[in-house]
Short mmCIF file of N, CA and C in Angstrom, two decimals:
data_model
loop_
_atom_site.label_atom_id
_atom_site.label_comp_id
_atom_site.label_asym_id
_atom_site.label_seq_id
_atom_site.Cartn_x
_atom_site.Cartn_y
_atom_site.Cartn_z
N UNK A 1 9.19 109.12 8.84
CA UNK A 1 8.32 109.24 10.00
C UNK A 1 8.08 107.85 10.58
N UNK A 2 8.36 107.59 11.74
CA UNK A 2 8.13 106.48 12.63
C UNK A 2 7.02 106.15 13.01
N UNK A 3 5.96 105.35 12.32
CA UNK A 3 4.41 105.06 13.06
C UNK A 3 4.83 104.83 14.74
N UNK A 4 3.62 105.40 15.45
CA UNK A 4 3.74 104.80 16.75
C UNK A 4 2.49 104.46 17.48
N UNK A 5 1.46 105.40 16.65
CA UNK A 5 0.02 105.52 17.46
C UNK A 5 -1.24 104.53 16.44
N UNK A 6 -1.78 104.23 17.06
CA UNK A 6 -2.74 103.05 16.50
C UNK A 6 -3.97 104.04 16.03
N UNK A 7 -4.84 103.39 14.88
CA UNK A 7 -5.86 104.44 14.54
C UNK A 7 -6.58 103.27 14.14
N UNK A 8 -8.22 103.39 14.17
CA UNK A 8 -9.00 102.14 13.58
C UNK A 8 -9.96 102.66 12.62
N UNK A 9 -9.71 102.20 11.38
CA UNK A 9 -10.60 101.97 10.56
C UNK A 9 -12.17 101.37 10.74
N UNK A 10 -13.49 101.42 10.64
CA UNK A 10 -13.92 100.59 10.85
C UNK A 10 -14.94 100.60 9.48
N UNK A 11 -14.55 99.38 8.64
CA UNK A 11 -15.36 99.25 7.61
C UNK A 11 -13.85 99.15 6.70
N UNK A 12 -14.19 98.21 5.59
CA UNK A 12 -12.74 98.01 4.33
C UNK A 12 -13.39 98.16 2.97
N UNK A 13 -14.32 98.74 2.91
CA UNK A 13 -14.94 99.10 1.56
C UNK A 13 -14.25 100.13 1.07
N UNK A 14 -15.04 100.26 -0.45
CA UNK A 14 -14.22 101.87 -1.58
C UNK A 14 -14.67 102.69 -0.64
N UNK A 15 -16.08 103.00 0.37
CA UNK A 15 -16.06 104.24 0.77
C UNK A 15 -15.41 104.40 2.16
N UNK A 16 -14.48 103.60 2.58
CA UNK A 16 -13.61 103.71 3.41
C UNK A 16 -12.24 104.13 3.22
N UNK A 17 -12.11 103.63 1.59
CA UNK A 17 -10.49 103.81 1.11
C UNK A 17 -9.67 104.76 1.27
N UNK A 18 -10.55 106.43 0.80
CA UNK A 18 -9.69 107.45 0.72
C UNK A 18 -9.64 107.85 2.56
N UNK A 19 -10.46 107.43 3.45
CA UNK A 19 -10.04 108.17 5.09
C UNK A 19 -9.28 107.32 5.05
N UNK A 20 -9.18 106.00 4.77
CA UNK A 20 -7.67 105.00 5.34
C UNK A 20 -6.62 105.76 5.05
N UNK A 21 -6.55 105.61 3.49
CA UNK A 21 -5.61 106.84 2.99
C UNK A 21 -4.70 107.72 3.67
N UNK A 22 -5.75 108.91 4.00
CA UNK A 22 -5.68 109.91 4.55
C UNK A 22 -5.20 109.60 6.01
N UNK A 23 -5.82 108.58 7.06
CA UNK A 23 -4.72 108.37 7.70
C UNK A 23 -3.54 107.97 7.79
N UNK A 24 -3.26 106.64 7.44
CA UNK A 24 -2.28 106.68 6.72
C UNK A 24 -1.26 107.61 6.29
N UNK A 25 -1.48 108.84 5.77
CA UNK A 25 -0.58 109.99 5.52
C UNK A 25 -0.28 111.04 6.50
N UNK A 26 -1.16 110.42 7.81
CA UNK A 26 -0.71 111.21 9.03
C UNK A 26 0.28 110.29 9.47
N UNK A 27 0.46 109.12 9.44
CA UNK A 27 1.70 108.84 10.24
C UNK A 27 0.99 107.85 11.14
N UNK A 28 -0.10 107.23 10.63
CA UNK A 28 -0.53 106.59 11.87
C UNK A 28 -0.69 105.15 11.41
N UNK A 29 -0.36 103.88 12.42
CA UNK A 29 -0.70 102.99 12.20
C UNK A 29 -2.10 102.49 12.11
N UNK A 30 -2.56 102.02 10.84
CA UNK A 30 -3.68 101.90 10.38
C UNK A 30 -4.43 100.27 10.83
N UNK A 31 -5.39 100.22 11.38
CA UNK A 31 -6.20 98.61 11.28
C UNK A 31 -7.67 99.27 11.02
N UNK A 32 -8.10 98.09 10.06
CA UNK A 32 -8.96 98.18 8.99
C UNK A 32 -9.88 96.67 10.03
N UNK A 33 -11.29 96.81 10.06
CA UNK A 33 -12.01 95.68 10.43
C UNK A 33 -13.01 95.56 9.53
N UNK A 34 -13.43 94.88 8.85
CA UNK A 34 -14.42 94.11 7.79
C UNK A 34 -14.67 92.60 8.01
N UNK A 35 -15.92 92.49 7.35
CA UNK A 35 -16.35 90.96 7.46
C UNK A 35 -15.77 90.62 6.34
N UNK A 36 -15.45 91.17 5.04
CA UNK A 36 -15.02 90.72 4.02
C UNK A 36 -13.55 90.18 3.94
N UNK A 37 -13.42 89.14 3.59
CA UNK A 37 -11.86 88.97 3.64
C UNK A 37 -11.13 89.15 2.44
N UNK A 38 -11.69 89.42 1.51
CA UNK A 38 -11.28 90.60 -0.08
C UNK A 38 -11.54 91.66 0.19
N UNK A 39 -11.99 92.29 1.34
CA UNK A 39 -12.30 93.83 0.60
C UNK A 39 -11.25 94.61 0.18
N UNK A 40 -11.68 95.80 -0.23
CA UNK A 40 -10.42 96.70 -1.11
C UNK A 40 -9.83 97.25 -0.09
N UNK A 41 -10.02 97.29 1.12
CA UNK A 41 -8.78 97.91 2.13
C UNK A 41 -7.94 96.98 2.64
N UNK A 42 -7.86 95.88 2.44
CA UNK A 42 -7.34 95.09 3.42
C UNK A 42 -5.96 94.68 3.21
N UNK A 43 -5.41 95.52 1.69
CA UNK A 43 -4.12 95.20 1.12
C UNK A 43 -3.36 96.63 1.27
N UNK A 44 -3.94 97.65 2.07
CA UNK A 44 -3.81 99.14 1.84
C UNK A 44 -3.70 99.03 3.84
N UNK A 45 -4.53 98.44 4.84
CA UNK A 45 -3.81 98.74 5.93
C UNK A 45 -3.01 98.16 6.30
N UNK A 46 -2.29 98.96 7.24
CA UNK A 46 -1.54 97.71 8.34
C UNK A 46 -1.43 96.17 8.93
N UNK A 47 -3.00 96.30 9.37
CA UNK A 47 -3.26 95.60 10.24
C UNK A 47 -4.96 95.24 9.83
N UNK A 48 -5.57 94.33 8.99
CA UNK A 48 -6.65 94.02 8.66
C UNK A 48 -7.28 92.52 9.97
N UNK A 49 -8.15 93.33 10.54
CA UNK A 49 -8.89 92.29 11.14
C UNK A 49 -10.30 91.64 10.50
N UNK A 50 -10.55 90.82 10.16
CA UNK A 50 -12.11 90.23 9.94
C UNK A 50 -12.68 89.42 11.30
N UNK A 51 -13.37 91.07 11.07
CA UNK A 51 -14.38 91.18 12.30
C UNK A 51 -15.20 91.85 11.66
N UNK A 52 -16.37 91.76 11.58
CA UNK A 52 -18.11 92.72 11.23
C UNK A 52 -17.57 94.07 12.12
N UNK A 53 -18.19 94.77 11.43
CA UNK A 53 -18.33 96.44 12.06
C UNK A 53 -19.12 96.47 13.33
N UNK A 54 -20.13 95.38 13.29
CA UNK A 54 -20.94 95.47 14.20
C UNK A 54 -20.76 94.96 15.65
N UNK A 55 -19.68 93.81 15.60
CA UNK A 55 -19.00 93.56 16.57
C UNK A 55 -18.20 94.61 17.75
N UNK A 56 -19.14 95.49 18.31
CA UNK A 56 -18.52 96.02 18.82
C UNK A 56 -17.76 95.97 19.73
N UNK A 57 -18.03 95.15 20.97
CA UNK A 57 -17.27 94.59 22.26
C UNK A 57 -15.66 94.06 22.02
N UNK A 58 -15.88 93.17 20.85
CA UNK A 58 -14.35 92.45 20.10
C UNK A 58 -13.65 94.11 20.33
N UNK A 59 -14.53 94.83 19.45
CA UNK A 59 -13.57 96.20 18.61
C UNK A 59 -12.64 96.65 19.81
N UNK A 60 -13.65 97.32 20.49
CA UNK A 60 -13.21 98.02 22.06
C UNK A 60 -12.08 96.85 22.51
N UNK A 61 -11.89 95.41 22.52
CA UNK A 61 -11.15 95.24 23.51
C UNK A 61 -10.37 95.21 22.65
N UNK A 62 -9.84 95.09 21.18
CA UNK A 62 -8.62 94.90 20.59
C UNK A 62 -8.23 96.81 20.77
N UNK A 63 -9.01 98.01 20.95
CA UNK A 63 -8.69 98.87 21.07
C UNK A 63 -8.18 99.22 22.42
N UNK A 64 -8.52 98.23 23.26
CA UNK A 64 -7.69 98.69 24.17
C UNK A 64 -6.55 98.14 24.32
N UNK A 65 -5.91 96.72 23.65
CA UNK A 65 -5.26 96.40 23.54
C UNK A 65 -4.11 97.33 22.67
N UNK A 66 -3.97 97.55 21.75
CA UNK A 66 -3.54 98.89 20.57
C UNK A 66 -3.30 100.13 21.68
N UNK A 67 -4.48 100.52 22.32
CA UNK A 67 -4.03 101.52 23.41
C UNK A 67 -3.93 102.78 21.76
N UNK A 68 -5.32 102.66 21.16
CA UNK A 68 -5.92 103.61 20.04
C UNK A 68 -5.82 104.96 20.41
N UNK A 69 -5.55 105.83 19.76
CA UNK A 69 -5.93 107.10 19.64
C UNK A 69 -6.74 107.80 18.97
N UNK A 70 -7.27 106.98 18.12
CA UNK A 70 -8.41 107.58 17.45
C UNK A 70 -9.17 106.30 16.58
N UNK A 71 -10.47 107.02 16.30
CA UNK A 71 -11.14 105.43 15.30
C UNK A 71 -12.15 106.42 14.64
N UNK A 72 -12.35 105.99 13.46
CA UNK A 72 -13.02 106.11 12.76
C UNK A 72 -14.19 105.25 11.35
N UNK A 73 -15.01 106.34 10.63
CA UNK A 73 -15.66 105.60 9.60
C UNK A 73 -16.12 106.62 8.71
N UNK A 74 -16.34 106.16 7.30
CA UNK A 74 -17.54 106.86 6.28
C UNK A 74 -18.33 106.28 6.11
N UNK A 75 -19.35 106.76 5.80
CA UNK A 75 -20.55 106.07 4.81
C UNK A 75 -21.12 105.01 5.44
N UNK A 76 -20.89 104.94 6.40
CA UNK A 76 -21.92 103.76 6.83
C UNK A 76 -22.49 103.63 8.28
N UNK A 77 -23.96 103.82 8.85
CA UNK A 77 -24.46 104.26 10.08
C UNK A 77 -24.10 102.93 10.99
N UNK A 78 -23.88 101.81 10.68
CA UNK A 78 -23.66 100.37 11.61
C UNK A 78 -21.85 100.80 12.01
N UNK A 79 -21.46 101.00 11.22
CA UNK A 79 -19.96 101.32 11.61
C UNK A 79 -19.90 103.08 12.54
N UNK A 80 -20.87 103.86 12.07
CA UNK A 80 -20.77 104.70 12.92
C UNK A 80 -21.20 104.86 14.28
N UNK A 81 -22.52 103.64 14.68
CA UNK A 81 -22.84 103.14 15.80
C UNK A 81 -21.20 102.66 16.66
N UNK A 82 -20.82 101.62 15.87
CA UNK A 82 -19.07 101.14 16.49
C UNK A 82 -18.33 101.86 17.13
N UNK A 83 -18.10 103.02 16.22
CA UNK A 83 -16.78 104.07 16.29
C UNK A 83 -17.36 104.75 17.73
N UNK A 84 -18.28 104.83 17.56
CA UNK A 84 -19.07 105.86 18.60
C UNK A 84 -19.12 105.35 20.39
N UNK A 85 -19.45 104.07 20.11
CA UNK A 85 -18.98 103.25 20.99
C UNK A 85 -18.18 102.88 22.03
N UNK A 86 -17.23 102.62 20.95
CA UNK A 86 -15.77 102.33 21.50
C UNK A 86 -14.52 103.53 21.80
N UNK A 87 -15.09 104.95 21.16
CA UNK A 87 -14.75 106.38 21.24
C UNK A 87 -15.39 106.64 22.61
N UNK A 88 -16.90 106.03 22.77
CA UNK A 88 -17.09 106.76 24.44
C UNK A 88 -16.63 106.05 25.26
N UNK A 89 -16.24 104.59 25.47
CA UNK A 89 -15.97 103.78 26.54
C UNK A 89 -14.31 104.29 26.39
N UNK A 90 -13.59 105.10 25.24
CA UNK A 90 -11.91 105.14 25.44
C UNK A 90 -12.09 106.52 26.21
N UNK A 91 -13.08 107.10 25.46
CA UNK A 91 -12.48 108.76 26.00
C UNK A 91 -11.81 109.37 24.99
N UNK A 92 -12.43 108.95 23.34
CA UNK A 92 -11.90 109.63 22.23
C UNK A 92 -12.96 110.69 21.85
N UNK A 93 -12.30 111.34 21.00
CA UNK A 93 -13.40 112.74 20.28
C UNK A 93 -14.27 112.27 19.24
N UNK A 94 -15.21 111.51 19.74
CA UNK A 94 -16.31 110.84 18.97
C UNK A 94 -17.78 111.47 19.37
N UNK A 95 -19.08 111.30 18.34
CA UNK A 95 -20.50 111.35 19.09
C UNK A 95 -19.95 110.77 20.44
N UNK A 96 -21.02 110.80 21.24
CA UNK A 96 -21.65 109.47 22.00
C UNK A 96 -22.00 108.71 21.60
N UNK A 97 -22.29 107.75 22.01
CA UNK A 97 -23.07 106.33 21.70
C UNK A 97 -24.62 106.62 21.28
N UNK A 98 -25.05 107.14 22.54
CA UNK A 98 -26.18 107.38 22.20
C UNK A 98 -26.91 108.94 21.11
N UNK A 99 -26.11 109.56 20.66
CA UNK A 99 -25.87 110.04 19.37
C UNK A 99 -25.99 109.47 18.50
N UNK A 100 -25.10 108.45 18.51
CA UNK A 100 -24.95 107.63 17.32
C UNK A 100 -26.14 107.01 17.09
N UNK A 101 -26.84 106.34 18.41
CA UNK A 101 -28.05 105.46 18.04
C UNK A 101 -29.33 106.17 17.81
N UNK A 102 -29.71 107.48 18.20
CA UNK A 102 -30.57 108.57 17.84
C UNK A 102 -30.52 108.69 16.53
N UNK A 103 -29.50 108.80 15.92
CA UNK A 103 -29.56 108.86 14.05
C UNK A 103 -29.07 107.87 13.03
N UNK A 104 -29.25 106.93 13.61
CA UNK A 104 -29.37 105.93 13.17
C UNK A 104 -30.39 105.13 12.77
N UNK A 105 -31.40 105.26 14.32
CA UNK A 105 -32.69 104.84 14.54
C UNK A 105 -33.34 105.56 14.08
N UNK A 106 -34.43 105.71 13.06
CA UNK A 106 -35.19 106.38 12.41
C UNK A 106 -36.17 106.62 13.75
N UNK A 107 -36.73 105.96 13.98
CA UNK A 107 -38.05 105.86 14.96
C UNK A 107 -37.59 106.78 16.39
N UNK A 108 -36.52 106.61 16.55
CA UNK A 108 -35.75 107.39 17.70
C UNK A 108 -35.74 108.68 17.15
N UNK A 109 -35.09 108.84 16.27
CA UNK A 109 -35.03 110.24 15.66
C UNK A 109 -36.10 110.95 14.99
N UNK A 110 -37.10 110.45 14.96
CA UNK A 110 -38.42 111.21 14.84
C UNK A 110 -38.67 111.60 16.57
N UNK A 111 -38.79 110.84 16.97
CA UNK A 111 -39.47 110.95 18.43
C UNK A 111 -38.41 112.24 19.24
N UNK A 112 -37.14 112.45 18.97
CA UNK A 112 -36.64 113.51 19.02
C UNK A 112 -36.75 114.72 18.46
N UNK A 113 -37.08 114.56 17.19
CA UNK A 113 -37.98 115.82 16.63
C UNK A 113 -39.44 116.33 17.05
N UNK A 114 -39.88 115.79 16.92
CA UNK A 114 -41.20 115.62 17.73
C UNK A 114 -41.24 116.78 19.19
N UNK A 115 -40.65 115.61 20.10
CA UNK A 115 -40.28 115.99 21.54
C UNK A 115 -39.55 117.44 21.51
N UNK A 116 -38.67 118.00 20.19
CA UNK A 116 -38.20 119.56 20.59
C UNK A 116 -38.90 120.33 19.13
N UNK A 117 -39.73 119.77 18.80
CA UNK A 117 -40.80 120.44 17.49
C UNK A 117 -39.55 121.25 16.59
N UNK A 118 -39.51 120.22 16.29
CA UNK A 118 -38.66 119.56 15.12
C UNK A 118 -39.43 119.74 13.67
N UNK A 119 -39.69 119.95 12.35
CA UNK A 119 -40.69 120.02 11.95
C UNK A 119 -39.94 118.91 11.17
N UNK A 120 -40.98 117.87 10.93
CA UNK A 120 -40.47 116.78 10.16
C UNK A 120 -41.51 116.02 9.81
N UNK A 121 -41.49 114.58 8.74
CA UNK A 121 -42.89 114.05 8.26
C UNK A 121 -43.80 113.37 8.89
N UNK A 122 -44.83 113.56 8.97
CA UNK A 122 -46.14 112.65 9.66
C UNK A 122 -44.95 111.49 9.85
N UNK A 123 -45.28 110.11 10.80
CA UNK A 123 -45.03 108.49 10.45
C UNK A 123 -45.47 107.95 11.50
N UNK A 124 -45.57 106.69 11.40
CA UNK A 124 -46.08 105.77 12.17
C UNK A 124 -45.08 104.78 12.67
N UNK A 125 -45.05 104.60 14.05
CA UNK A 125 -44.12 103.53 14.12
C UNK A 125 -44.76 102.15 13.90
N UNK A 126 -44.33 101.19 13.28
CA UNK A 126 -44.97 99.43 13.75
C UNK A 126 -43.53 98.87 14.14
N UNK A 127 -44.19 97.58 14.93
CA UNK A 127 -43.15 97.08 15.22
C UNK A 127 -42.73 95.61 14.42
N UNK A 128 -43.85 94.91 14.09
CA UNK A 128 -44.37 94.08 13.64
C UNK A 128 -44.97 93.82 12.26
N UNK A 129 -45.11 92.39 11.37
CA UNK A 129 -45.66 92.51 10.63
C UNK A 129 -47.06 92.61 10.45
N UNK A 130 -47.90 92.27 11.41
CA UNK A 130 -49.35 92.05 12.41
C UNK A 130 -49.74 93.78 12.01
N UNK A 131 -49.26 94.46 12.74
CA UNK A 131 -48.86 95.88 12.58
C UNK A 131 -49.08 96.53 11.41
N UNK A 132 -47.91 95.99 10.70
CA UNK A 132 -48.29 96.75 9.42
C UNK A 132 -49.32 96.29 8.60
N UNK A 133 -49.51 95.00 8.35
CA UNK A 133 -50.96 94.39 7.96
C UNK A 133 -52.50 95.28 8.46
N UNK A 134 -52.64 95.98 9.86
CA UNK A 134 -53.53 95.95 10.44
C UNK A 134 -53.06 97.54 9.85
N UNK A 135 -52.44 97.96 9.78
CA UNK A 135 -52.30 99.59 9.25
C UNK A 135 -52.61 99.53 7.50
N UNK A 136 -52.23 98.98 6.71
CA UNK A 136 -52.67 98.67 5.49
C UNK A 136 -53.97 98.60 5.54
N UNK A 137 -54.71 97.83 6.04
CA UNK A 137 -56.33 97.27 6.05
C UNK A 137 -56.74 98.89 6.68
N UNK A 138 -56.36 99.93 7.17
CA UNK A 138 -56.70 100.79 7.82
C UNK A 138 -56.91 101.82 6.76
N UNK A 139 -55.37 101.69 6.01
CA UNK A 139 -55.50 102.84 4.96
C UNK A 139 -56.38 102.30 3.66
N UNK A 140 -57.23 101.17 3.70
CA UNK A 140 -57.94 100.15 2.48
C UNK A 140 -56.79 99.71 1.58
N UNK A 141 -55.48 99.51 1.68
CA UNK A 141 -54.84 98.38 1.05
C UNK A 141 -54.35 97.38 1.36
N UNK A 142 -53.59 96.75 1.14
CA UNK A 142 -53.33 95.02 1.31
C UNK A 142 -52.09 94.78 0.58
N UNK A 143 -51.84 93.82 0.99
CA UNK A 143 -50.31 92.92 0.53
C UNK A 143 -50.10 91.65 0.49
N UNK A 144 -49.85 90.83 -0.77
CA UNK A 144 -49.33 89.57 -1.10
C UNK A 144 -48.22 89.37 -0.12
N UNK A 145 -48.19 88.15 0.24
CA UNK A 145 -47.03 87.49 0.96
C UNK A 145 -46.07 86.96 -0.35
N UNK A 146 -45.04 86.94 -0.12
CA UNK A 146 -43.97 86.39 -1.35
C UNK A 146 -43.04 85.46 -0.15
N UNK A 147 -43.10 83.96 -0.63
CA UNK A 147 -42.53 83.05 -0.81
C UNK A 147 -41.14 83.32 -0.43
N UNK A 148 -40.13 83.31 0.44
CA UNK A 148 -38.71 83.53 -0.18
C UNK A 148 -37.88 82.41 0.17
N UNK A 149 -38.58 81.03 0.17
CA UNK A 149 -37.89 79.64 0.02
C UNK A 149 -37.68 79.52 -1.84
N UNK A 150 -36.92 78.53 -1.68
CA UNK A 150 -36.25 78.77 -2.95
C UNK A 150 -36.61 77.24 -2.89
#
């Protein structure tokens, strides 16, 4: 079988390995993007870029470059923000974008439950640490500051 069509990985971790795989066994040319420059996919695709998942703008333009047919991810909501992304600006069978960022965003995705009575847990949004300090003192507890200079 002759690869011809480009497919994107996004993420080179173990819980990426077996969909690489699996593409891979369709026949498709595989690129893998990670910040890691060991990770465990990067000897298993095609085409390994080190680029962060989160980089999305890079992603999209090397995907349009490739001229992709599909992109994907597992296990991980920052890479599924990506895929989602760069799937709505191609015109692939992805969420939306803003799908993606609804369940991702906790605070978003309450406020969507909410808004179609959704039944889901009490919460509070803060934005701040001011915030949560002033919500602690509310419920009568408190919190040590910890140091994290070394």
């Amino acid at each position: 079988m002759i690869k011809k069509e480009h497919y994107f990985i996004i993420g080179g971790g173990s819980l990426q390995l077996e969909f690489l795989r699996c593409v891979k066994e369709n026949g498709f040319i595989t690129h893998c993007f990670d910040y890691d420059p060991n990770c465990i996919c990067k000897n298993e695709c095609d085409f390994f870029h080190l680029i962060s998942i989160g980089e999305k703008e890079k992603i999209l333009e090397l995907a349009k470059f490739y001229n992709i047919v599909g992109i994907g991810t597992t296990a991980t909501e920052l890479g599924n923000i990506t895929v989602c992304y760069v799937g709505q600006n191609l015109g692939l069978a992805t969420n939306s974008y803003e799908t993606a960022l609804n369940t991702t965003d906790k605070s978003r995705m309450k406020k969507i439950f909410t808004k179609f009575n959704i039944p889901t847990a009490n919460y509070i949004e803060i934005s701040n640490e001011t915030e949560f300090e002033e919500l602690l003192n509310k419920m009568g507890g408190g919190y040590n500051r910890i140091s994290t200079s070394c």
